[in-house]
Amino acid sequence: MISGLKIIKMLPNGDCGILMRFQSDANLLVGIHALANDLLANPPSGIYSKTASTQKALAQIVNIIPATDSLVVVFASPIDLKSEVLDVFKARCENLVVNHRYKQVHDIPVCYAADVASDVQVVCERLGLSHQQLIDFHSEPIYHIDMLGFLPGFAYLSGNNSILNLPRKNTPKLQVEAGSVAIANQHTGIYSLSSPGGWHVIGRTPKQLLNWTDQQHPMVLNPLDEVRFRPIDLQEFKLLCENHAN
Amino acid sequence: MQIEVIQAGSFTTIQDGGRVGYAHLGVPVSGFMDERSAHLANCLVGNQLGDALLELTWTGLEFVCHADCSMALAGAEFECFLNAKPVYIDTVIQLKVGDHFKMGRLLTGVRGYMAFAGSFDLPPIAGSLSTLVVAGLGGHLGRQIETGDLLKLRKPSLTVIKHLPFWKKLKPQSTHVIRAIPGPEFNDFKSAAVRQAFGQSYQLSHDCNRQGFRLLAETIESPKKIQMVSSGLVPGSLQVTPDGQTILAMRDAQTTGGYPRILIVNQNQLHQIAQIRPGENIYFFVTHNQ
């Protein structure tokens, strides 16, 4: 399937980067991640350019950062946003074929007990929900992973029930435990690592979400995958944690 | 084969050329804050420019060397003592087994770079030895260096340097002019806000670490747009928060950000910013390269 991804704007993102924005489309997210994967697999090196600096920049990509409606490409050296650069990426979009990659569905066990979810009680109070109602509302939908960002393996999930809409905390917490499942605005986030965080932690999964021994695919959760949360009690949470430790 | 840390300093981490190619998974680029000084230190001991070394912040290191190994320092300048005697540091220092090296007062800059010939023997995470403390990733056990740590060297050796490279030493200065270009959202700001942001001086606050530097200045009127969708963030991005404050993203900054960026510092200027001290002033010299 041709992606239908169309660049509507290309802007400098620093002297060594570009930011592309795309025409909105029902398959926009699929297209952006397809473009990101295509650029990661086949960097546009060896493109002929009349300008030596453009040729040099295109030959060495440092990072590709897909987001929900944009894609950033960072080069190792400065790049001039000449029309030929736009042409290179336009051509990539036009010929971009979306592979029907096997969409993984992750069954993520989550313990919503206050012992492992520091904000669950406050969230219930603020939303006027009982603990069980919160669990039901949060574990019912099938979520989509929009992107990974913020910190290694932090997954942004869409699909929240609109009842669970809370703005981010004003002051981030210094330490959020690895495996924390948290909400903010219309998103659910999963912390793959312990880190500071400003989202409301309502649960925690015992599942290990990062594996650096597999350097090609260190993340368990990947963009466009689906996630289902399976509520578990504290006893099962502890049991599963021990199993992972062994 | 080892470096025995006697005093670790307030914030010492292992850094290298950075963890590139993983930003799509949310992994910040990390790496040397002052790349030029790091390259110089590596160059002096015959390492590859991007090899892992120690980045010292504000305070130096005290250690005993358990190998014959060349060492070089660059970047921020400290008083240094080899076996309790002052030592000339603008060259390669040849350390012998049992030598005691101690760094004292900080003279210029903020971040010092200490390279050992042969670099460190540590397992790379996603192709890099850089420490990302906030995520417990890379470097020595994913954390800053602590007193008592034993750091293993990969191939310690004594190198012979025939010609010292020419370099300009850091000079103390109270005002810094940093080249930049307009950020991707600068058109969303009112023109008066842009003129103000590009013209005014900023003072570096004490809130400055590897993730970002908070700058102090007249508040900048943020665009009225209620919510911006996050997009890829690069080091050097000057982000304006809803209350008009400014945060300059640095090497450990998150990979995506949702604050509008009014300007982005040119990448070859980041090394200069890494040596600015809180209280010093920054002007951005913004050129439109379009």
mmCIF file of C-alpha atoms in Angstrom, chain A:
data_model
loop_
_atom_site.group_PDB
_atom_site.id
_atom_site.type_symbol
_atom_site.label_atom_id
_atom_site.label_comp_id
_atom_site.label_asym_id
_atom_site.label_seq_id
_atom_site.Cartn_x
_atom_site.Cartn_y
_atom_site.Cartn_z
ATOM 1 C CA MET A 1 0.000 0.000 0.000
ATOM 2 C CA ILE A 2 1.352 3.453 -0.911
ATOM 3 C CA SER A 3 1.341 5.535 2.258
ATOM 4 C CA GLY A 4 -0.196 8.732 0.899
ATOM 5 C CA LEU A 5 2.136 10.687 3.173
ATOM 6 C CA LYS A 6 2.489 14.286 1.910
ATOM 7 C CA ILE A 7 4.931 16.861 3.257
ATOM 8 C CA ILE A 8 3.195 20.231 3.616
ATOM 9 C CA LYS A 9 5.988 22.051 5.382
ATOM 10 C CA MET A 10 9.701 21.600 5.908
ATOM 11 C CA LEU A 11 11.402 23.821 8.463
ATOM 12 C CA PRO A 12 14.906 24.030 9.873
ATOM 13 C CA ASN A 13 15.141 22.389 13.302
ATOM 14 C CA GLY A 14 18.479 23.881 14.229
ATOM 15 C CA ASP A 15 21.239 24.304 11.668
ATOM 16 C CA CYS A 16 21.749 20.520 11.462
ATOM 17 C CA GLY A 17 18.134 19.377 11.507
ATOM 18 C CA ILE A 18 14.885 19.509 9.592
ATOM 19 C CA LEU A 19 11.307 19.207 10.749
ATOM 20 C CA MET A 20 8.687 17.915 8.340
ATOM 21 C CA ARG A 21 4.994 18.420 8.849
ATOM 22 C CA PHE A 22 2.478 16.387 6.898
ATOM 23 C CA GLN A 23 -0.982 16.701 5.453
ATOM 24 C CA SER A 24 -3.420 15.245 7.957
ATOM 25 C CA ASP A 25 -4.710 11.883 6.903
ATOM 26 C CA ALA A 26 -6.433 8.945 8.595
ATOM 27 C CA ASN A 27 -3.219 6.904 8.235
ATOM 28 C CA LEU A 28 -0.874 9.737 9.184
ATOM 29 C CA LEU A 29 0.737 7.950 12.126
ATOM 30 C CA VAL A 30 1.264 4.777 10.091
ATOM 31 C CA GLY A 31 2.831 6.843 7.308
ATOM 32 C CA ILE A 32 5.174 8.763 9.621
ATOM 33 C CA HIS A 33 6.470 5.605 11.275
ATOM 34 C CA ALA A 34 6.841 3.941 7.872
ATOM 35 C CA LEU A 35 8.923 6.909 6.699
ATOM 36 C CA ALA A 36 11.007 6.803 9.894
ATOM 37 C CA ASN A 37 11.673 3.079 9.455
ATOM 38 C CA ASP A 38 12.456 3.549 5.784
ATOM 39 C CA LEU A 39 14.976 6.314 6.544
ATOM 40 C CA LEU A 40 16.550 4.259 9.339
ATOM 41 C CA ALA A 41 16.899 1.238 7.064
ATOM 42 C CA ASN A 42 17.996 3.153 3.961
ATOM 43 C CA PRO A 43 19.574 6.510 4.811
ATOM 44 C CA PRO A 44 19.548 8.884 1.832
ATOM 45 C CA SER A 45 23.295 8.626 1.405
ATOM 46 C CA GLY A 46 24.791 8.716 -2.043
ATOM 47 C CA ILE A 47 22.269 11.311 -3.196
ATOM 48 C CA TYR A 48 23.882 13.576 -5.714
ATOM 49 C CA SER A 49 23.728 17.236 -4.844
ATOM 50 C CA LYS A 50 25.302 20.216 -6.555
ATOM 51 C CA THR A 51 26.183 21.554 -3.117
ATOM 52 C CA ALA A 52 28.945 19.688 -1.323
ATOM 53 C CA SER A 53 27.579 20.612 2.125
ATOM 54 C CA THR A 54 24.136 19.220 1.309
ATOM 55 C CA GLN A 55 25.651 16.017 0.021
ATOM 56 C CA LYS A 56 27.772 15.692 3.148
ATOM 57 C CA ALA A 57 24.809 16.296 5.490
ATOM 58 C CA LEU A 58 22.505 13.844 3.713
ATOM 59 C CA ALA A 59 25.199 11.195 3.924
ATOM 60 C CA GLN A 60 25.313 11.223 7.724
ATOM 61 C CA ILE A 61 22.059 11.065 9.660
ATOM 62 C CA VAL A 62 22.404 11.173 13.440
ATOM 63 C CA ASN A 63 18.806 10.614 14.467
ATOM 64 C CA ILE A 64 15.276 10.241 13.145
ATOM 65 C CA ILE A 65 12.519 11.355 15.525
ATOM 66 C CA PRO A 66 8.952 10.494 14.528
ATOM 67 C CA ALA A 67 6.092 12.104 16.457
ATOM 68 C CA THR A 68 2.324 12.127 16.027
ATOM 69 C CA ASP A 69 2.197 14.708 13.217
ATOM 70 C CA SER A 70 5.813 15.413 12.361
ATOM 71 C CA LEU A 71 9.191 13.861 11.713
ATOM 72 C CA VAL A 72 12.570 15.329 12.618
ATOM 73 C CA VAL A 73 15.803 14.338 10.904
ATOM 74 C CA VAL A 74 19.069 15.322 12.582
ATOM 75 C CA PHE A 75 22.278 15.391 10.527
ATOM 76 C CA ALA A 76 25.899 15.356 11.657
ATOM 77 C CA SER A 77 26.655 18.597 9.829
ATOM 78 C CA PRO A 78 24.741 21.771 8.869
ATOM 79 C CA ILE A 79 22.192 21.497 6.107
ATOM 80 C CA ASP A 80 20.746 24.256 3.939
ATOM 81 C CA LEU A 81 17.045 23.831 3.356
ATOM 82 C CA LYS A 82 17.321 24.115 -0.382
ATOM 83 C CA SER A 83 14.582 22.792 -2.606
ATOM 84 C CA GLU A 84 16.686 19.764 -3.501
ATOM 85 C CA VAL A 85 16.559 18.591 0.120
ATOM 86 C CA LEU A 86 12.798 18.894 0.104
ATOM 87 C CA ASP A 87 12.769 16.965 -3.186
ATOM 88 C CA VAL A 88 14.764 14.109 -1.641
ATOM 89 C CA PHE A 89 12.250 13.637 1.152
ATOM 90 C CA LYS A 90 9.226 14.274 -1.073
ATOM 91 C CA ALA A 91 10.411 11.492 -3.330
ATOM 92 C CA ARG A 92 10.805 9.184 -0.339
ATOM 93 C CA CYS A 93 7.220 9.935 0.716
ATOM 94 C CA GLU A 94 5.830 9.380 -2.769
ATOM 95 C CA ASN A 95 7.443 6.003 -3.133
ATOM 96 C CA LEU A 96 6.837 4.963 0.430
ATOM 97 C CA VAL A 97 5.179 1.603 0.728
ATOM 98 C CA VAL A 98 3.591 0.747 4.049
ATOM 99 C CA ASN A 99 4.357 -2.828 4.881
ATOM 100 C CA HIS A 100 1.667 -4.553 6.780
ATOM 101 C CA ARG A 101 3.982 -5.290 9.620
ATOM 102 C CA TYR A 102 2.519 -7.779 12.029
ATOM 103 C CA LYS A 103 0.905 -5.523 14.570
ATOM 104 C CA GLN A 104 1.752 -6.885 17.973
ATOM 105 C CA VAL A 105 -0.914 -6.899 20.618
ATOM 106 C CA HIS A 106 0.576 -6.710 24.089
ATOM 107 C CA ASP A 107 -1.236 -8.086 27.057
ATOM 108 C CA ILE A 108 0.108 -5.992 29.915
ATOM 109 C CA PRO A 109 -0.733 -7.080 33.469
ATOM 110 C CA VAL A 110 -1.278 -4.027 35.670
ATOM 111 C CA CYS A 111 -1.679 -3.821 39.402
ATOM 112 C CA TYR A 112 -3.786 -0.786 40.317
ATOM 113 C CA ALA A 113 -3.247 -1.142 44.090
ATOM 114 C CA ALA A 114 -2.214 2.004 45.940
ATOM 115 C CA ASP A 115 0.840 0.136 47.300
ATOM 116 C CA VAL A 116 2.476 0.280 43.857
ATOM 117 C CA ALA A 117 0.577 3.200 42.293
ATOM 118 C CA SER A 118 1.330 6.365 44.228
ATOM 119 C CA ASP A 119 -1.336 8.602 42.669
ATOM 120 C CA VAL A 120 -4.256 6.221 42.287
ATOM 121 C CA GLN A 121 -6.146 7.459 45.340
ATOM 122 C CA VAL A 122 -5.733 11.142 44.468
ATOM 123 C CA VAL A 123 -6.807 10.459 40.888
ATOM 124 C CA CYS A 124 -9.963 8.638 42.058
ATOM 125 C CA GLU A 125 -10.829 11.560 44.319
ATOM 126 C CA ARG A 126 -10.223 14.185 41.648
ATOM 127 C CA LEU A 127 -12.271 12.291 39.068
ATOM 128 C CA GLY A 128 -14.980 11.297 41.558
ATOM 129 C CA LEU A 129 -14.559 7.604 40.816
ATOM 130 C CA SER A 130 -14.354 4.548 43.040
ATOM 131 C CA HIS A 131 -11.143 2.530 42.788
ATOM 132 C CA GLN A 132 -12.995 -0.252 40.931
ATOM 133 C CA GLN A 133 -14.579 2.230 38.502
ATOM 134 C CA LEU A 134 -11.151 3.624 37.684
ATOM 135 C CA ILE A 135 -9.817 0.114 37.047
ATOM 136 C CA ASP A 136 -12.787 -0.687 34.812
ATOM 137 C CA PHE A 137 -12.562 2.529 32.812
ATOM 138 C CA HIS A 138 -8.814 2.217 32.347
ATOM 139 C CA SER A 139 -8.540 -1.500 31.547
ATOM 140 C CA GLU A 140 -11.482 -1.628 29.151
ATOM 141 C CA PRO A 141 -10.196 0.024 25.929
ATOM 142 C CA ILE A 142 -7.606 -1.289 23.501
ATOM 143 C CA TYR A 143 -4.826 1.283 23.334
ATOM 144 C CA HIS A 144 -2.592 2.265 20.423
ATOM 145 C CA ILE A 145 1.070 3.159 20.866
ATOM 146 C CA ASP A 146 1.465 6.521 19.118
ATOM 147 C CA MET A 147 5.161 7.027 19.731
ATOM 148 C CA LEU A 148 8.139 6.509 22.014
ATOM 149 C CA GLY A 149 9.671 9.642 23.459
ATOM 150 C CA PHE A 150 10.608 11.656 26.534
ATOM 151 C CA LEU A 151 12.996 8.990 27.851
ATOM 152 C CA PRO A 152 14.124 5.552 26.596
ATOM 153 C CA GLY A 153 11.085 3.406 25.912
ATOM 154 C CA PHE A 154 8.484 5.773 27.367
ATOM 155 C CA ALA A 155 5.358 4.819 25.389
ATOM 156 C CA TYR A 156 2.628 7.322 24.558
ATOM 157 C CA LEU A 157 -0.687 5.462 24.252
ATOM 158 C CA SER A 158 -3.934 6.819 22.858
ATOM 159 C CA GLY A 159 -7.367 5.404 23.539
ATOM 160 C CA ASN A 160 -8.116 6.727 27.023
ATOM 161 C CA ASN A 161 -11.708 6.949 28.084
ATOM 162 C CA SER A 162 -12.421 10.705 28.131
ATOM 163 C CA ILE A 163 -13.597 10.392 31.755
ATOM 164 C CA LEU A 164 -9.942 9.911 32.729
ATOM 165 C CA ASN A 165 -8.809 13.306 31.437
ATOM 166 C CA LEU A 166 -6.466 15.043 33.892
ATOM 167 C CA PRO A 167 -3.785 17.632 33.065
ATOM 168 C CA ARG A 168 -0.184 16.785 33.901
ATOM 169 C CA LYS A 169 1.061 17.478 37.412
ATOM 170 C CA ASN A 170 2.308 21.009 37.999
ATOM 171 C CA THR A 171 5.445 19.690 39.639
ATOM 172 C CA PRO A 172 6.935 16.447 38.313
ATOM 173 C CA LYS A 173 7.812 13.706 40.767
ATOM 174 C CA LEU A 174 11.544 13.059 41.035
ATOM 175 C CA GLN A 175 11.291 9.286 40.927
ATOM 176 C CA VAL A 176 8.625 7.255 39.128
ATOM 177 C CA GLU A 177 9.260 3.514 39.280
ATOM 178 C CA ALA A 178 9.936 1.443 36.151
ATOM 179 C CA GLY A 179 6.750 -0.204 34.888
ATOM 180 C CA SER A 180 4.523 2.615 36.105
ATOM 181 C CA VAL A 181 1.344 3.128 34.118
ATOM 182 C CA ALA A 182 0.258 6.754 34.246
ATOM 183 C CA ILE A 183 -2.280 9.129 32.729
ATOM 184 C CA ALA A 184 -2.128 12.750 31.558
ATOM 185 C CA ASN A 185 -4.512 14.601 29.248
ATOM 186 C CA GLN A 186 -5.866 12.057 26.741
ATOM 187 C CA HIS A 187 -2.908 9.720 27.001
ATOM 188 C CA THR A 188 -1.707 6.770 28.999
ATOM 189 C CA GLY A 189 2.053 6.518 29.411
ATOM 190 C CA ILE A 190 4.199 3.557 30.386
ATOM 191 C CA TYR A 191 7.538 4.216 32.079
ATOM 192 C CA SER A 192 9.994 1.553 30.886
ATOM 193 C CA LEU A 193 12.656 2.930 33.263
ATOM 194 C CA SER A 194 12.637 4.587 36.663
ATOM 195 C CA SER A 195 12.820 8.314 36.007
ATOM 196 C CA PRO A 196 11.325 11.653 37.004
ATOM 197 C CA GLY A 197 7.828 12.133 35.657
ATOM 198 C CA GLY A 198 4.853 14.469 35.662
ATOM 199 C CA TRP A 199 2.070 11.990 34.890
ATOM 200 C CA HIS A 200 -0.391 10.561 37.394
ATOM 201 C CA VAL A 201 0.658 7.011 38.271
ATOM 202 C CA ILE A 202 -2.427 4.796 38.539
ATOM 203 C CA GLY A 203 -0.857 1.345 38.182
ATOM 204 C CA ARG A 204 2.301 -0.651 37.679
ATOM 205 C CA THR A 205 3.178 -3.605 35.498
ATOM 206 C CA PRO A 206 5.674 -6.264 36.584
ATOM 207 C CA LYS A 207 6.554 -6.810 32.904
ATOM 208 C CA GLN A 208 10.109 -5.927 31.832
ATOM 209 C CA LEU A 209 9.818 -3.480 28.953
ATOM 210 C CA LEU A 210 13.464 -2.907 28.061
ATOM 211 C CA ASN A 211 16.127 -5.353 27.007
ATOM 212 C CA TRP A 212 19.426 -3.738 26.042
ATOM 213 C CA THR A 213 21.026 -7.080 25.178
ATOM 214 C CA ASP A 214 18.992 -6.931 21.974
ATOM 215 C CA GLN A 215 20.562 -3.770 20.575
ATOM 216 C CA GLN A 216 18.446 -3.784 17.410
ATOM 217 C CA HIS A 217 15.111 -4.089 19.203
ATOM 218 C CA PRO A 218 15.626 -3.181 22.848
ATOM 219 C CA MET A 219 12.012 -2.119 23.390
ATOM 220 C CA VAL A 220 9.153 -4.521 24.033
ATOM 221 C CA LEU A 221 6.565 -1.890 23.103
ATOM 222 C CA ASN A 222 6.849 -0.279 19.683
ATOM 223 C CA PRO A 223 4.896 2.406 17.831
ATOM 224 C CA LEU A 224 1.643 1.240 16.179
ATOM 225 C CA ASP A 225 1.401 -1.816 18.440
ATOM 226 C CA GLU A 226 -1.738 -2.328 20.505
ATOM 227 C CA VAL A 227 -1.924 -2.676 24.259
ATOM 228 C CA ARG A 228 -4.524 -4.288 26.473
ATOM 229 C CA PHE A 229 -4.251 -3.833 30.236
ATOM 230 C CA ARG A 230 -5.162 -6.821 32.384
ATOM 231 C CA PRO A 231 -5.875 -5.879 36.019
ATOM 232 C CA ILE A 232 -4.021 -8.044 38.527
ATOM 233 C CA ASP A 233 -3.977 -7.946 42.317
ATOM 234 C CA LEU A 234 -1.013 -7.194 44.511
ATOM 235 C CA GLN A 235 -0.338 -10.884 45.174
ATOM 236 C CA GLU A 236 -0.054 -11.687 41.469
ATOM 237 C CA PHE A 237 2.024 -8.543 40.936
ATOM 238 C CA LYS A 238 4.564 -9.709 43.528
ATOM 239 C CA LEU A 239 4.585 -13.223 42.123
ATOM 240 C CA LEU A 240 5.224 -11.986 38.582
ATOM 241 C CA CYS A 241 7.972 -9.635 39.827
ATOM 242 C CA GLU A 242 9.715 -12.567 41.494
ATOM 243 C CA ASN A 243 9.384 -14.672 38.350
ATOM 244 C CA HIS A 244 11.033 -11.932 36.287
ATOM 245 C CA ALA A 245 13.809 -11.593 38.824
ATOM 246 C CA ASN A 246 14.662 -15.301 38.588
#
